[in-house]
Tab-separated table of C-alpha atoms in Angstrom:
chain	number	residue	atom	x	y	z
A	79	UNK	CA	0.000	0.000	0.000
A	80	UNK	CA	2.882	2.501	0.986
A	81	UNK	CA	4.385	1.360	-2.315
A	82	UNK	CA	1.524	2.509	-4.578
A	83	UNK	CA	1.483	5.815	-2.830
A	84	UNK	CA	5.127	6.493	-3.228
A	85	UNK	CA	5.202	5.561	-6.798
A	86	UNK	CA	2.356	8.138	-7.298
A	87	UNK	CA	3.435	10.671	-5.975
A	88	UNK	CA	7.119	10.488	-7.508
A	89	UNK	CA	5.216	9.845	-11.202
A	90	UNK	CA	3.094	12.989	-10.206
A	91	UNK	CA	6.764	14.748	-9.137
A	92	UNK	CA	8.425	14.020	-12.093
A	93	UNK	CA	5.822	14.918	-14.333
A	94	UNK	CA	5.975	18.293	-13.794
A	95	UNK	CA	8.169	20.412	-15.684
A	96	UNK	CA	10.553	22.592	-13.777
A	97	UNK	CA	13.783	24.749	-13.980
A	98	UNK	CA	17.109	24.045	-12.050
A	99	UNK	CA	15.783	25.590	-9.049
A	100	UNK	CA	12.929	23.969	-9.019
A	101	UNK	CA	13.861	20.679	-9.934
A	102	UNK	CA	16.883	21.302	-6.637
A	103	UNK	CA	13.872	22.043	-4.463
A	104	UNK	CA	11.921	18.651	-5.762
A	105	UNK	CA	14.793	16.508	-5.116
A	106	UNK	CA	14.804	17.645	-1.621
A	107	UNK	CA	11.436	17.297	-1.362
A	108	UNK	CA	11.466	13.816	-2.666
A	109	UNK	CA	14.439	12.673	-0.590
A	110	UNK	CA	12.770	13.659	2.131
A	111	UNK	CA	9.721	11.893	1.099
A	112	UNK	CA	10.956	8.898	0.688
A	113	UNK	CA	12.314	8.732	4.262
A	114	UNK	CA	9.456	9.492	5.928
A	115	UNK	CA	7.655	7.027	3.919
A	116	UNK	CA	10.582	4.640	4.364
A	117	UNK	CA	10.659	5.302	8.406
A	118	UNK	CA	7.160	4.345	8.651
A	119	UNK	CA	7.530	1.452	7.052
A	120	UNK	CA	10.727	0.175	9.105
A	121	UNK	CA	8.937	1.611	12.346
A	122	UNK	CA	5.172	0.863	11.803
A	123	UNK	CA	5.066	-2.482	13.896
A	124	UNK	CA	7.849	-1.867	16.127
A	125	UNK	CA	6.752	-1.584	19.905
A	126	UNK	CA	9.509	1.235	22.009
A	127	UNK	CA	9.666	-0.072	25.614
A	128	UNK	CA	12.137	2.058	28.130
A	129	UNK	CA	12.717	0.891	31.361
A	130	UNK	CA	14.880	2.131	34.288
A	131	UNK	CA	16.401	0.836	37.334
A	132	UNK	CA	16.736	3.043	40.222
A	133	UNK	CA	19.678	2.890	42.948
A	134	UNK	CA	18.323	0.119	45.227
A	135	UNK	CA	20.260	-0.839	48.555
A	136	UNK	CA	20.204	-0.684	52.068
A	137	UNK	CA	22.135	2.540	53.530
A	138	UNK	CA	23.168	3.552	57.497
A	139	UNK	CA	20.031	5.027	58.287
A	140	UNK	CA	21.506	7.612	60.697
A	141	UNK	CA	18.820	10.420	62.556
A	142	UNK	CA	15.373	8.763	62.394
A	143	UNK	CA	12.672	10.979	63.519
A	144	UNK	CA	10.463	8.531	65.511
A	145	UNK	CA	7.767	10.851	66.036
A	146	UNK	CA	6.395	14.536	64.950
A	147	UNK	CA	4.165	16.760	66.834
A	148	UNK	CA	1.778	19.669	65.005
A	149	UNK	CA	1.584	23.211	66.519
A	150	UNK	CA	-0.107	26.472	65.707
A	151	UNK	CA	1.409	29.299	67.620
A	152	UNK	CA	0.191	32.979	68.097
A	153	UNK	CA	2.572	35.304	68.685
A	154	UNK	CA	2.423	39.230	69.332
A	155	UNK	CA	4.953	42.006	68.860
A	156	UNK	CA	4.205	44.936	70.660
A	157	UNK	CA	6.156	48.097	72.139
A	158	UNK	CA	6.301	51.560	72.114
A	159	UNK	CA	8.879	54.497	71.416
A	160	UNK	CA	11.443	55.680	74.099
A	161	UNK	CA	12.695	58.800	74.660
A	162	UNK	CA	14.700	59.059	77.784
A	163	UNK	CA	13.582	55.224	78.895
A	164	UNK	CA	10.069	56.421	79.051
A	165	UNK	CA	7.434	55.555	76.250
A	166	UNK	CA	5.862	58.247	74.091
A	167	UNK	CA	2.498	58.284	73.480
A	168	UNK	CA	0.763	57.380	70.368
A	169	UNK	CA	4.344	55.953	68.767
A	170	UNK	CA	3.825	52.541	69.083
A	171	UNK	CA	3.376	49.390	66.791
A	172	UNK	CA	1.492	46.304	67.304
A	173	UNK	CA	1.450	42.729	65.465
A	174	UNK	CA	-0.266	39.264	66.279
A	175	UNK	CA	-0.481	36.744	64.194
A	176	UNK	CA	-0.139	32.877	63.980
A	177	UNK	CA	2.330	30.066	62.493
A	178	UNK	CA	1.653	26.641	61.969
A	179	UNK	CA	4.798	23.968	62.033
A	180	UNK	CA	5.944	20.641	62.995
A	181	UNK	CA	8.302	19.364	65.349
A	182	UNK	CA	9.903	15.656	65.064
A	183	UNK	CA	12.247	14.131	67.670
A	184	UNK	CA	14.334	10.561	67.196
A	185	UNK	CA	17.395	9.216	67.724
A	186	UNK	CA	20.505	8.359	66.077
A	187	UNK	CA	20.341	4.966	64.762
A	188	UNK	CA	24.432	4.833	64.075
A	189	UNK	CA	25.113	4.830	68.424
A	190	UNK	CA	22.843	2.281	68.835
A	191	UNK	CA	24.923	-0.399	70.482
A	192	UNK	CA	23.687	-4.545	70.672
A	193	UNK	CA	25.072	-7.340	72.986
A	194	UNK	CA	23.612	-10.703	72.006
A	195	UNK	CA	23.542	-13.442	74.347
A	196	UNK	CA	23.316	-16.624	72.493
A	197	UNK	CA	22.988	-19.044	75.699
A	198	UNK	CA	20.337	-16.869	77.499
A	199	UNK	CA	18.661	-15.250	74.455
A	200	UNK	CA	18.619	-12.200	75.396
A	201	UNK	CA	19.083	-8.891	73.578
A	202	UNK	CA	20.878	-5.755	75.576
A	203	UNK	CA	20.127	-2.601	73.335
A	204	UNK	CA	22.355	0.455	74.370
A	205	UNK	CA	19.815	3.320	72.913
A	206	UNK	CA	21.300	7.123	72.322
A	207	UNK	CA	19.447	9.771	74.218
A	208	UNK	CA	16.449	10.611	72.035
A	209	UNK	CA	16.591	14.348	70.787
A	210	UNK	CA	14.784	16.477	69.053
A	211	UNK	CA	15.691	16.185	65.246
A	212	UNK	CA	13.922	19.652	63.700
A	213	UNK	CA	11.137	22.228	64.581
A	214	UNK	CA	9.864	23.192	61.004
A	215	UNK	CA	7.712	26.400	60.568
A	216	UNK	CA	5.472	26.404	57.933
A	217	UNK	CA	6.165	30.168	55.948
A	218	UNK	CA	2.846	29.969	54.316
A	219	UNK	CA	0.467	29.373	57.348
A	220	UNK	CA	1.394	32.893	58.589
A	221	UNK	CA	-2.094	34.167	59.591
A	222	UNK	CA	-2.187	38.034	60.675
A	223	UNK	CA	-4.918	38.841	62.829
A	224	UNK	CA	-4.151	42.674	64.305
A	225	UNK	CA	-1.152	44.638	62.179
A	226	UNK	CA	-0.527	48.523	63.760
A	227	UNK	CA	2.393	49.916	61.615
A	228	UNK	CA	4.182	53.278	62.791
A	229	UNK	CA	6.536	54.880	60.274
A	230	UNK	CA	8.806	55.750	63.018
A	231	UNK	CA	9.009	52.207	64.637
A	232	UNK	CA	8.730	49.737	61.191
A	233	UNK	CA	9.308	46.025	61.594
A	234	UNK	CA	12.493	44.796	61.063
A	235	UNK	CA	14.320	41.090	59.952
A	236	UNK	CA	15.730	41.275	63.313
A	237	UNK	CA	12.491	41.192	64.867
A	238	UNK	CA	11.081	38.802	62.829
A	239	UNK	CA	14.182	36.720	63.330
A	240	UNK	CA	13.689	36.676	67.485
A	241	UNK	CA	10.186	36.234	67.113
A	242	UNK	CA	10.547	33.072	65.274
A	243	UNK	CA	13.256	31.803	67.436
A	244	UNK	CA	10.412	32.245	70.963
A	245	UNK	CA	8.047	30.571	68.589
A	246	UNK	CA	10.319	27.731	67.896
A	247	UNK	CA	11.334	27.384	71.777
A	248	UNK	CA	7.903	27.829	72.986
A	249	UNK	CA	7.245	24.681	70.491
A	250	UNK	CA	9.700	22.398	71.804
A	251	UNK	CA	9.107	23.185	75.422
A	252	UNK	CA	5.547	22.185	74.842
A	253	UNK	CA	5.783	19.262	72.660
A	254	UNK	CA	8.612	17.834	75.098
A	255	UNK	CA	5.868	18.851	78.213
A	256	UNK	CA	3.013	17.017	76.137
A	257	UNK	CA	5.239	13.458	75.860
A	258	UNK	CA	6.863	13.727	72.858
A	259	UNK	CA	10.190	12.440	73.350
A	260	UNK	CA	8.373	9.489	75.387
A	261	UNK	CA	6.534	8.896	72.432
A	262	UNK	CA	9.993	8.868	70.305
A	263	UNK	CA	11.725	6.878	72.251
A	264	UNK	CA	8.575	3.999	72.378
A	265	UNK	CA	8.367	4.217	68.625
A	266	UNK	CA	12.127	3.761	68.729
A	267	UNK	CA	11.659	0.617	70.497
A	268	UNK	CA	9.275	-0.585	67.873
A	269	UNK	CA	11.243	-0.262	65.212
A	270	UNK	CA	14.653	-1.983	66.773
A	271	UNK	CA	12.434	-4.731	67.308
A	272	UNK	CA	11.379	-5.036	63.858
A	273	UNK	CA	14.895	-4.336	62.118
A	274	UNK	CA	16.072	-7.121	64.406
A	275	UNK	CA	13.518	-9.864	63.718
A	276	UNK	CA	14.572	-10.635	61.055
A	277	UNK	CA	17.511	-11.894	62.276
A	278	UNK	CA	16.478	-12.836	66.164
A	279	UNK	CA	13.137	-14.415	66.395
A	280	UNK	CA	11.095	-12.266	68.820
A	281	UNK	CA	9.902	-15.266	69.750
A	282	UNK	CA	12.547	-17.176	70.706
A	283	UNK	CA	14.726	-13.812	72.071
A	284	UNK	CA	14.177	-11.096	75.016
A	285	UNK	CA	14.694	-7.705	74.088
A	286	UNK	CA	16.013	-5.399	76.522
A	287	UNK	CA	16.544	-1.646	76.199
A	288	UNK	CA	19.196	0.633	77.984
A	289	UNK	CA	19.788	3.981	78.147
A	290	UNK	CA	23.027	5.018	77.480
A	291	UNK	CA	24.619	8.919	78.426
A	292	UNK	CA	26.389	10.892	75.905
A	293	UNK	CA	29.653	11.446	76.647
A	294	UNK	CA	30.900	14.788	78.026
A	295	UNK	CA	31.664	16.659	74.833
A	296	UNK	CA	28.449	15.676	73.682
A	297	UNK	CA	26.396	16.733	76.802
A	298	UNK	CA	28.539	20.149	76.828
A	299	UNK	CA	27.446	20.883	73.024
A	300	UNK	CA	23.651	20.207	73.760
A	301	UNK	CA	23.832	22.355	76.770
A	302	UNK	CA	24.838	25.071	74.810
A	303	UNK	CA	23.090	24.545	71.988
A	304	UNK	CA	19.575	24.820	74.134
């Protein structure tokens, strides 16, 4: 069928009478014809399948946040113009407004520490001190609910900057009040268990969790860093 049509059209082509340009411009045309008529013929039944493998293995899992907590905070910024340590009337500003975020403790998977005991079977698991990993604020849940500007007191980074950083320890001292490095640290347990029966029946084994203390450069750097 894609025969017939080709030899048509180039008996329809070559009929026509032309001078050098033209006939330069037909032979393109026609070479180019014939490929595409040639390409579908190749091509017409053959079926293109691509398929690709992804990296797949099994890597040190590291920080593993065990559990997340949810907050919506309201925060205000309010104060008033000084002159002399006393406030001046009518110069003031005034802000309140909300963020939502999450929090997410864990622990560090790598300092987990195992002693097997074959005869009794019993597991001893040394567990890391669980931590809080991150306390995300969303940027786009910002809700503004009162906003006083004053020209001669306007709100700067650096105030947005400290506000954030009450917001974000106001967050983690309620989350951590509320139970949720408990929670972390039983989720924790959880998932040991289940990364390890593989390998030790539960069963057939007793699991047995310890807590272990950082050591004193460690306990130095998170006393500074809260």
């Amino acid at each position: 069928m894609i025969d017939m049509k080709l030899t048509a059209i180039l008996d329809t082509l070559m009929g026509m009478k032309l001078g050098t340009l033209g006939i330069v411009v037909l032979a393109l045309v026609m070479i180019l014809l014939i490929l595409k008529l040639l390409q579908f013929k190749i091509f017409a039944n053959q079926k293109i399948i691509t398929s690709k493998t992804n990296n797949l293995g099994l890597k040190d899992i590291g920080e593993l946040a065990t559990q997340a907590g949810y907050f919506s905070n309201t925060q205000q910024i309010k104060d008033n113009a000084k002159l002399f340590g006393l406030d001046i009337p009518l110069i003031n500003r005034n802000y309140i407004y909300s963020y939502d975020g999450v929090i997410k403790a864990g622990i560090d998977f790598a300092k987990i520490k195992l002693d097997v005991n074959e005869e009794n079977k019993m597991i001893t698991v040394k567990m890391p001190p669980v931590k809080i990993l991150s306390c995300e604020v969303k940027e786009d849940s910002l809700v503004i609910y009162e906003e006083k500007k004053n020209i001669f007191m306007p709100l700067r980074l650096k105030d947005i900057s400290e506000a954030k950083k009450a917001l974000v320890k106001e967050a983690e001292e309620k989350a951590i009040a509320n139970g949720l490095l408990e929670n972390a640290r039983q989720n924790a347990e959880i998932l040991i268990k289940g990364f390890l029966s593989g390998t030790f029946n539960r069963e057939e084994y007793t699991y047995t969790f310890v807590d272990t203390r950082p050591k004193m450069k460690e306990r130095e750097k998170n006393r500074h860093h809260a």
